[in-house]
CSV table of C-alpha atoms in Angstrom, one decimal:
chain,number,residue,atom,x,y,z
A,1,MET,CA,-20.5,13.4,4.3
A,2,ARG,CA,-18.1,16.3,4.0
A,3,ALA,CA,-15.2,16.1,1.6
A,4,GLN,CA,-11.9,15.8,3.4
A,5,GLU,CA,-8.5,17.3,2.9
A,6,LEU,CA,-5.2,15.9,3.9
A,7,GLY,CA,-2.9,18.1,5.9
A,8,SER,CA,0.3,19.4,4.4
A,9,GLY,CA,4.0,19.5,5.0
A,10,LYS,CA,7.0,17.3,4.9
A,11,LEU,CA,9.1,15.8,7.7
A,12,VAL,CA,12.6,14.9,6.9
A,13,ILE,CA,14.5,12.7,9.4
A,14,PHE,CA,18.3,12.4,9.4
A,15,ASP,CA,20.4,10.0,11.4
A,16,ILE,CA,23.7,11.4,12.5
A,17,ASP,CA,26.5,8.9,12.7
A,18,ASP,CA,27.4,7.3,9.3
A,19,THR,CA,24.6,9.3,7.7
A,20,LEU,CA,25.6,13.0,8.1
A,21,VAL,CA,29.0,12.5,9.5
A,22,ASN,CA,31.6,9.8,10.0
A,23,THR,CA,33.5,9.4,13.3
A,24,ASP,CA,35.7,6.7,14.8
A,25,THR,CA,34.1,7.1,18.2
A,26,ARG,CA,33.6,3.7,19.9
A,27,VAL,CA,30.9,2.3,22.2
A,28,ASN,CA,32.3,-0.1,24.8
A,29,VAL,CA,30.7,-3.4,25.5
A,30,VAL,CA,31.2,-4.2,29.2
A,31,GLN,CA,30.8,-7.5,31.0
A,32,ASP,CA,31.8,-8.0,34.7
A,33,GLY,CA,33.3,-4.5,34.8
A,34,LYS,CA,35.6,-5.2,31.8
A,35,VAL,CA,35.5,-3.9,28.3
A,36,ILE,CA,35.2,-7.0,26.1
A,37,LYS,CA,34.4,-5.2,22.7
A,38,GLN,CA,34.5,-1.8,21.1
A,39,LEU,CA,31.9,-1.0,18.5
A,40,ASN,CA,31.9,1.8,15.9
A,41,SER,CA,28.6,3.5,15.3
A,42,HIS,CA,27.6,1.3,12.4
A,43,ASP,CA,28.3,-2.0,14.3
A,44,PHE,CA,26.6,-0.6,17.4
A,45,THR,CA,23.2,-0.3,15.5
A,46,HIS,CA,23.3,-4.0,14.8
A,47,TYR,CA,24.8,-5.4,18.0
A,48,LYS,CA,22.6,-7.4,20.4
A,49,LEU,CA,23.7,-7.5,24.0
A,50,GLY,CA,24.5,-10.9,25.4
A,51,PRO,CA,23.8,-12.1,28.9
A,52,GLY,CA,25.5,-9.8,31.5
A,53,GLU,CA,26.6,-7.3,28.9
A,54,THR,CA,26.0,-3.5,29.0
A,55,PHE,CA,26.9,-0.6,26.8
A,56,ASP,CA,29.3,2.2,28.0
A,57,PHE,CA,28.6,5.4,26.0
A,58,GLY,CA,31.2,7.5,27.8
A,59,ALA,CA,33.0,8.5,24.6
A,60,PHE,CA,29.7,9.0,22.7
A,61,LYS,CA,28.8,11.8,25.2
A,62,ASP,CA,32.1,13.7,24.7
A,63,ALA,CA,31.0,16.7,22.6
A,64,ARG,CA,34.6,17.9,22.1
A,65,GLU,CA,35.6,14.5,20.7
A,66,PHE,CA,32.6,14.7,18.4
A,67,PHE,CA,33.6,18.2,17.3
A,68,THR,CA,37.1,17.1,16.6
A,69,LYS,CA,36.6,13.8,14.9
A,70,ALA,CA,33.3,14.3,12.9
A,71,LYS,CA,33.9,14.3,9.2
A,72,PRO,CA,31.0,15.5,7.1
A,73,ILE,CA,29.5,13.3,4.4
A,74,PRO,CA,29.3,15.9,1.6
A,75,GLY,CA,26.2,14.7,-0.3
A,76,MET,CA,24.2,14.3,2.8
A,77,ILE,CA,25.2,17.6,4.2
A,78,ARG,CA,24.0,19.2,1.0
A,79,GLN,CA,20.7,17.3,1.3
A,80,LEU,CA,20.3,18.6,4.8
A,81,LYS,CA,21.0,22.2,3.8
A,82,GLN,CA,18.5,21.9,0.9
A,83,ASP,CA,15.7,20.6,3.1
A,84,ILE,CA,16.2,23.3,5.6
A,85,ALA,CA,16.3,26.0,2.8
A,86,THR,CA,13.1,24.6,1.3
A,87,GLY,CA,11.3,25.1,4.5
A,88,ASN,CA,10.7,21.4,5.3
A,89,ARG,CA,10.4,20.3,8.9
A,90,VAL,CA,13.8,18.8,9.6
A,91,ILE,CA,14.9,16.7,12.6
A,92,MET,CA,18.0,14.7,13.5
A,93,LEU,CA,17.2,11.4,15.2
A,94,THR,CA,20.3,9.7,16.7
A,95,ALA,CA,21.0,6.7,18.8
A,96,ARG,CA,23.2,8.9,21.0
A,97,SER,CA,22.2,10.3,24.4
A,98,ASP,CA,22.8,13.9,25.5
A,99,PHE,CA,26.3,15.3,25.0
A,100,ASN,CA,28.2,16.8,27.9
A,101,ASP,CA,28.3,20.2,26.1
A,102,ARG,CA,25.3,21.0,24.0
A,103,ASP,CA,26.8,24.1,22.4
A,104,VAL,CA,29.9,22.3,21.3
A,105,PHE,CA,27.8,19.6,19.7
A,106,LEU,CA,25.7,22.1,17.8
A,107,ASP,CA,28.8,24.0,16.7
A,108,THR,CA,30.0,20.8,15.0
A,109,PHE,CA,27.2,21.2,12.5
A,110,ARG,CA,27.3,25.0,12.4
A,111,ARG,CA,30.9,24.9,11.1
A,112,PHE,CA,29.5,22.8,8.2
A,113,GLY,CA,27.1,25.7,7.4
A,114,ILE,CA,24.0,24.1,9.0
A,115,ASP,CA,21.5,26.4,10.6
A,116,MET,CA,20.9,24.4,13.8
A,117,ASP,CA,18.3,26.9,15.0
A,118,ARG,CA,16.0,25.2,12.4
A,119,VAL,CA,16.7,21.6,13.3
A,120,HIS,CA,15.5,19.7,16.4
A,121,VAL,CA,17.7,16.9,17.6
A,122,TYR,CA,16.0,13.8,19.2
A,123,ARG,CA,18.2,11.4,21.1
A,124,ALA,CA,17.0,7.8,21.4
A,125,GLY,CA,19.8,7.1,23.9
A,126,ASN,CA,18.0,9.3,26.5
A,127,MET,CA,15.2,6.7,26.7
A,128,ALA,CA,15.5,4.6,29.8
A,129,ILE,CA,13.6,1.6,28.4
A,130,LYS,CA,15.5,-1.5,27.5
A,131,ALA,CA,14.9,-1.7,23.8
A,132,ALA,CA,16.8,-1.8,20.5
A,133,THR,CA,17.7,1.5,18.9
A,134,GLU,CA,15.2,1.0,16.1
A,135,GLU,CA,12.4,0.5,18.5
A,136,LYS,CA,13.4,3.7,20.4
A,137,LYS,CA,13.5,5.7,17.2
A,138,LYS,CA,10.1,4.3,16.3
A,139,ILE,CA,8.6,5.4,19.6
A,140,ILE,CA,10.0,8.9,19.1
A,141,LEU,CA,8.5,9.1,15.6
A,142,ARG,CA,5.2,7.8,16.7
A,143,HIS,CA,5.1,10.5,19.3
A,144,LEU,CA,5.8,13.2,16.7
A,145,LEU,CA,3.2,11.8,14.2
A,146,GLY,CA,0.6,11.7,17.0
A,147,LYS,CA,0.9,15.4,17.4
A,148,GLU,CA,1.1,16.6,13.8
A,149,HIS,CA,0.2,15.3,10.4
A,150,PHE,CA,2.7,15.3,7.5
A,151,ASP,CA,1.9,14.5,3.9
A,152,LYS,CA,5.4,13.1,3.3
A,153,LEU,CA,7.9,11.5,5.7
A,154,ILE,CA,11.5,10.9,4.5
A,155,MET,CA,14.1,9.1,6.6
A,156,TYR,CA,17.8,9.0,5.8
A,157,ASP,CA,19.7,6.3,7.8
A,158,ASP,CA,22.6,3.9,7.4
A,159,SER,CA,20.8,1.2,9.4
A,160,ILE,CA,18.4,-1.1,7.7
A,161,PRO,CA,16.7,-2.0,11.0
A,162,ASN,CA,16.0,1.7,11.7
A,163,LEU,CA,14.5,2.1,8.2
A,164,ASN,CA,12.3,-1.0,8.6
A,165,ALA,CA,11.1,0.3,12.0
A,166,PHE,CA,10.2,3.6,10.3
A,167,LEU,CA,8.4,1.9,7.5
A,168,SER,CA,6.4,-0.3,9.9
A,169,LEU,CA,4.6,2.9,11.0
A,170,LYS,CA,2.8,3.1,7.6
A,171,LYS,CA,-0.2,1.1,8.8
A,172,GLU,CA,-0.7,3.4,11.7
A,173,TYR,CA,-0.5,6.6,9.5
A,174,PRO,CA,-2.1,5.6,6.1
A,175,ARG,CA,-2.6,9.3,5.2
A,176,SER,CA,1.1,9.9,5.1
A,177,ARG,CA,3.6,8.8,2.5
A,178,PHE,CA,6.8,7.1,3.7
A,179,TYR,CA,10.1,7.2,1.9
A,180,ALA,CA,13.1,5.3,3.4
A,181,ILE,CA,16.5,6.3,2.0
A,182,HIS,CA,19.5,4.1,2.8
A,183,VAL,CA,22.9,5.7,3.1
A,184,ASP,CA,25.7,3.2,2.4
A,185,PRO,CA,29.2,3.1,3.9
A,186,ASN,CA,30.5,5.3,1.1
A,187,GLY,CA,27.9,8.0,1.9
A,188,GLN,CA,25.8,7.3,-1.2
A,189,ALA,CA,22.0,7.6,-0.7
A,190,ALA,CA,19.6,5.3,-2.5
A,191,GLU,CA,15.9,4.7,-2.2
A,192,TYR,CA,15.2,1.7,0.0
A,193,ASP,CA,11.4,1.6,0.1
A,194,ARG,CA,8.4,4.0,-0.4
A,195,THR,CA,4.7,4.1,0.0
A,196,ASN,CA,2.7,3.1,-3.0
A,197,GLU,CA,1.6,6.6,-3.9
A,198,ASN,CA,-1.4,5.4,-6.0
A,199,ALA,CA,-3.0,4.2,-2.7
A,200,VAL,CA,-2.8,7.8,-1.2
A,201,MET,CA,-5.5,9.9,-2.7
A,202,GLU,CA,-6.8,13.2,-1.5
A,203,ILE,CA,-10.5,13.6,-1.6
A,204,ALA,CA,-11.0,16.9,-3.4
A,205,ARG,CA,-13.4,19.7,-2.5
A,206,ILE,CA,-15.9,19.1,-5.3
A,207,PRO,CA,-18.3,16.2,-5.8
A,208,VAL,CA,-16.7,12.9,-6.5
A,209,GLY,CA,-18.5,9.6,-6.3
A,210,ASP,CA,-19.7,8.7,-2.8
A,211,TYR,CA,-17.4,11.3,-1.1
A,212,GLY,CA,-19.8,14.3,-1.4
A,213,ASP,CA,-22.6,16.0,-3.2
A,214,LYS,CA,-23.6,19.7,-3.7
A,215,ASP,CA,-25.6,19.9,-0.6
A,216,THR,CA,-22.8,18.8,1.8
A,217,ILE,CA,-19.6,19.8,-0.1
A,218,MET,CA,-17.0,21.9,1.6
A,219,PRO,CA,-17.2,25.3,-0.2
A,220,MET,CA,-14.1,27.1,-1.6
A,221,ARG,CA,-14.0,30.7,-2.6
A,222,GLU,CA,-12.3,31.8,-5.7
A,223,PRO,CA,-9.1,33.6,-4.7
A,224,GLY,CA,-8.4,37.1,-5.9
A,225,SER,CA,-5.3,35.9,-7.6
A,226,SER,CA,-7.2,33.8,-10.1
A,227,ARG,CA,-6.5,34.4,-13.8
A,228,PRO,CA,-8.5,33.7,-17.0
A,229,LEU,CA,-8.1,30.2,-18.4
A,230,PRO,CA,-6.4,30.4,-21.8
A,231,GLY,CA,-8.7,29.5,-24.7
A,232,GLY,CA,-11.6,31.8,-24.1
A,233,SER,CA,-13.8,29.5,-22.1
A,234,GLY,CA,-14.7,32.2,-19.6
A,235,TYR,CA,-13.4,30.1,-16.7
A,236,ASN,CA,-10.7,31.2,-14.3
A,237,TYR,CA,-7.9,29.2,-12.7
A,238,ALA,CA,-5.8,29.6,-9.5
A,239,VAL,CA,-2.7,27.9,-8.2
A,240,LYS,CA,-1.9,27.3,-4.5
A,241,ASN,CA,1.6,26.4,-3.6
A,242,THR,CA,3.1,24.8,-0.5
A,243,ALA,CA,6.5,23.3,0.1
A,244,ASN,CA,5.6,19.9,-1.5
A,245,ARG,CA,2.1,20.4,-3.0
A,246,LYS,CA,0.4,22.3,-5.7
A,247,GLU,CA,-3.4,22.7,-6.1
A,248,ILE,CA,-4.6,23.9,-9.5
A,249,THR,CA,-8.3,24.8,-9.4
A,250,LEU,CA,-10.8,26.0,-12.1
A,251,PHE,CA,-13.8,28.4,-11.3
A,252,ASP,CA,-16.9,29.4,-13.1
A,253,GLN,CA,-18.4,32.6,-11.7
A,254,GLY,CA,-16.7,32.1,-8.4
A,255,ASN,CA,-17.6,28.4,-8.0
A,256,ILE,CA,-15.0,25.6,-8.1
A,257,ILE,CA,-15.6,23.2,-11.0
A,258,ALA,CA,-12.4,21.2,-11.3
A,259,GLU,CA,-9.2,20.5,-9.3
A,260,LEU,CA,-5.8,19.0,-9.9
A,261,ASP,CA,-3.7,18.2,-6.9
A,262,LEU,CA,0.1,17.5,-7.4
A,263,ILE,CA,2.7,16.3,-5.0
A,264,ASP,CA,6.4,16.5,-5.4
A,265,SER,CA,8.3,13.3,-6.2
A,266,ILE,CA,11.7,12.1,-5.1
A,267,TYR,CA,12.1,9.9,-8.2
A,268,PRO,CA,12.9,11.4,-10.6
A,269,PRO,CA,13.8,14.7,-8.9
A,270,ASN,CA,12.1,17.9,-9.9
A,271,THR,CA,8.9,16.1,-10.9
A,272,TRP,CA,5.3,16.4,-9.8
A,273,GLU,CA,2.9,13.4,-9.4
A,274,VAL,CA,-0.8,13.6,-9.7
A,275,ALA,CA,-2.5,13.0,-6.3
A,276,ALA,CA,-6.0,13.6,-7.5
A,277,ILE,CA,-8.0,15.1,-10.4
A,278,VAL,CA,-11.7,15.6,-10.3
A,279,VAL,CA,-14.3,17.5,-12.3
A,280,ASP,CA,-17.8,18.6,-11.2
A,281,PRO,CA,-20.3,16.2,-12.8
A,282,ASP,CA,-22.2,19.1,-14.3
A,283,TYR,CA,-19.0,20.2,-16.2
A,284,ARG,CA,-17.9,16.9,-17.5
A,285,GLY,CA,-17.4,16.5,-21.3
A,286,GLN,CA,-15.6,19.8,-21.6
A,287,SER,CA,-12.1,18.4,-21.4
A,288,LEU,CA,-11.4,20.3,-18.1
A,289,GLY,CA,-9.2,17.5,-16.9
A,290,LEU,CA,-7.0,17.9,-20.0
A,291,ALA,CA,-7.1,21.6,-19.5
A,292,LEU,CA,-5.7,21.2,-16.0
A,293,TYR,CA,-2.9,19.0,-17.2
A,294,GLY,CA,-2.2,21.6,-19.9
A,295,LEU,CA,-2.0,24.4,-17.4
A,296,ALA,CA,0.6,22.4,-15.3
A,297,LEU,CA,2.7,21.7,-18.4
A,298,SER,CA,2.5,24.8,-20.6
A,299,GLU,CA,1.8,27.6,-18.1
A,300,LEU,CA,3.6,26.4,-14.9
A,301,LYS,CA,6.3,24.5,-16.9
A,302,LEU,CA,6.1,21.6,-14.5
A,303,THR,CA,7.4,18.1,-15.3
A,304,LEU,CA,4.6,15.7,-14.5
A,305,ARG,CA,5.1,12.1,-13.4
A,306,ALA,CA,2.8,9.2,-13.9
A,307,GLY,CA,2.3,6.4,-11.3
A,308,ARG,CA,3.7,2.9,-12.0
A,309,THR,CA,0.0,1.8,-12.2
A,310,GLN,CA,-2.9,3.9,-13.5
A,311,THR,CA,-6.7,3.6,-13.8
A,312,ARG,CA,-8.1,3.3,-17.3
A,313,HIS,CA,-9.0,7.0,-17.1
A,314,GLY,CA,-5.4,7.9,-16.2
A,315,GLN,CA,-4.1,5.8,-19.1
A,316,ALA,CA,-6.5,7.5,-21.4
A,317,MET,CA,-5.4,11.0,-20.1
A,318,TRP,CA,-1.8,10.3,-20.9
A,319,LEU,CA,-2.7,9.1,-24.4
A,320,LYS,CA,-4.5,12.5,-24.9
A,321,LEU,CA,-1.4,14.4,-23.5
A,322,ASN,CA,0.7,12.6,-26.0
A,323,GLN,CA,-1.4,14.1,-28.8
A,324,ILE,CA,-0.9,17.7,-27.7
A,325,PRO,CA,1.6,19.6,-29.8
A,326,GLY,CA,4.5,20.7,-27.6
A,327,VAL,CA,4.1,18.0,-25.0
A,328,GLU,CA,6.8,15.4,-24.9
A,329,ILE,CA,6.3,12.1,-23.0
A,330,ARG,CA,9.2,9.7,-22.1
A,331,GLY,CA,9.5,6.7,-20.0
A,332,VAL,CA,11.8,6.8,-17.0
A,333,THR,CA,13.4,4.0,-15.1
A,334,LYS,CA,16.5,3.0,-13.2
A,335,THR,CA,18.9,0.0,-13.4
A,336,ARG,CA,22.1,-1.0,-11.5
A,337,ARG,CA,25.2,0.7,-12.8
A,338,ASN,CA,26.9,-2.5,-13.7
A,339,GLN,CA,23.9,-3.5,-15.8
A,340,TYR,CA,23.2,-0.3,-17.7
A,341,ARG,CA,23.9,-0.4,-21.4
A,342,PRO,CA,23.3,2.9,-23.4
A,343,ARG,CA,20.7,2.5,-26.2
A,344,SER,CA,19.3,4.7,-28.8
A,345,GLY,CA,16.8,7.1,-27.4
A,346,ASN,CA,18.1,6.9,-23.8
A,347,GLU,CA,19.1,10.0,-21.8
A,348,ILE,CA,20.8,9.7,-18.4
A,349,LEU,CA,19.0,11.8,-15.8
A,350,GLY,CA,21.5,11.1,-13.0
A,351,GLN,CA,23.4,8.3,-11.2
A,352,ASN,CA,24.7,7.3,-7.9
A,353,GLN,CA,27.0,4.5,-6.7
A,354,GLN,CA,24.3,1.9,-7.2
A,355,TYR,CA,21.9,3.0,-9.9
A,356,VAL,CA,21.6,4.9,-13.3
A,357,PHE,CA,18.4,6.8,-13.8
A,358,TYR,CA,17.5,7.3,-17.4
A,359,THR,CA,14.7,8.0,-19.9
A,360,PHE,CA,13.6,5.8,-22.8
A,361,PRO,CA,11.1,6.2,-25.7
A,362,VAL,CA,7.4,5.4,-25.3
A,363,THR,CA,4.7,5.1,-28.0
A,364,ALA,CA,0.9,5.4,-28.1
A,365,GLY,CA,-1.0,2.1,-28.0
A,366,SER,CA,-4.8,1.6,-28.4
A,367,ARG,CA,-5.6,2.1,-24.7
A,368,SER,CA,-2.4,3.3,-23.0
A,369,MET,CA,1.1,4.4,-23.7
A,370,ARG,CA,3.5,1.6,-24.3
A,371,SER,CA,7.2,1.2,-23.8
A,372,GLY,CA,9.2,1.9,-27.0
A,373,GLN,CA,12.2,0.0,-25.8
A,374,ARG,CA,12.4,-3.8,-25.7
A,375,GLY,CA,13.0,-5.2,-22.2
A,376,VAL,CA,11.7,-2.2,-20.3
A,377,ALA,CA,8.0,-2.5,-19.3
A,378,LEU,CA,5.4,0.1,-18.2
A,379,TYR,CA,2.6,-0.5,-15.7
A,380,SER,CA,4.4,-3.3,-14.0
A,381,TYR,CA,5.3,-3.7,-10.3
A,382,ASP,CA,8.3,-5.8,-11.5
A,383,THR,CA,10.1,-2.7,-12.8
A,384,PRO,CA,10.5,0.8,-11.4
A,385,SER,CA,9.4,2.3,-14.7
A,386,THR,CA,7.0,5.2,-15.1
A,387,MET,CA,6.5,8.2,-17.4
A,388,ILE,CA,7.2,11.9,-17.4
A,389,ALA,CA,5.6,14.7,-19.4
A,390,GLN,CA,7.3,18.0,-20.3
A,391,TRP,CA,6.4,21.0,-22.3
A,392,ARG,CA,8.7,21.5,-25.3
A,393,GLY,CA,6.5,24.0,-27.2
A,394,GLN,CA,6.9,27.7,-27.5
């Protein structure tokens, strides 16, 4: 059996109304030729048509009205710009149908500094089928995912039904990680749900368990950009970067002998989580796994993030990291703003309208790192706590 590789790339999905912009445009609910209700965009996403009722989207197709009334939600516009600048695949997925003037619609976002040449807009309102908006959005996403694989899928939406429909695709695409971000009426974004990242593991290109052996393994040539591994072992290392993934590989005389795969993490920001680490069986016992972690921390200056659960080997590795001079390990968690109480050893990383994200002390136990703060647990699904490792040495 040949070792496999996941594809790469990130797809970021933005709703428009009440996610990127606020408007007061109304959808009419019509019955027997008369308007019986008017719904704003938020109410529309939750409204179920009664017998004999239909929607009138006349105002929602008026591009000039959209241009005039759309008010940007600053934090989300910044997020959109950042994802475009990072090179992520970015789409807008709206409940609206086509506007009566495409250029005026696009100019609405261009005046906010958005490069709309790098964003594709999908309109669920164009679908002729009788289905709820969330089901239409799900069909569009399924079509996209059927054509192209993405390691990470992130959806920003103010509608919980839309986010739930998005998350329901996880079973169909288990090789992708799903992140649902809810945008509240104040324009604040907070994580709603995510894939359990410990269940998503890349099968590396070197022998590992039942996934491969030396007769069938997918070969990998040492790149010309490789450099000597510090410490005088005679091995070389190379780093491959993509928008949301880093692969750190070790080579002995041109042959790959160890690999550490990292994926970027939303929580906390600017951290990298270990997707897989494997060592050729013939090279075990040389602490190559620890060397790979050391490269990521001391040479690349990355902040590494542990999963909320770890294998016993992973727990042992973090104990070893804690013993390296210059490496600092801290716990990291979040709590609701109205419940946060500053304590000795805490450092606030950031906050939004709902949560405070902060670090807390950890200590070394006999088999794993332990929380150093009473009331905050590690290795528990009941809390969002994990650990980060940073290089503080010279």
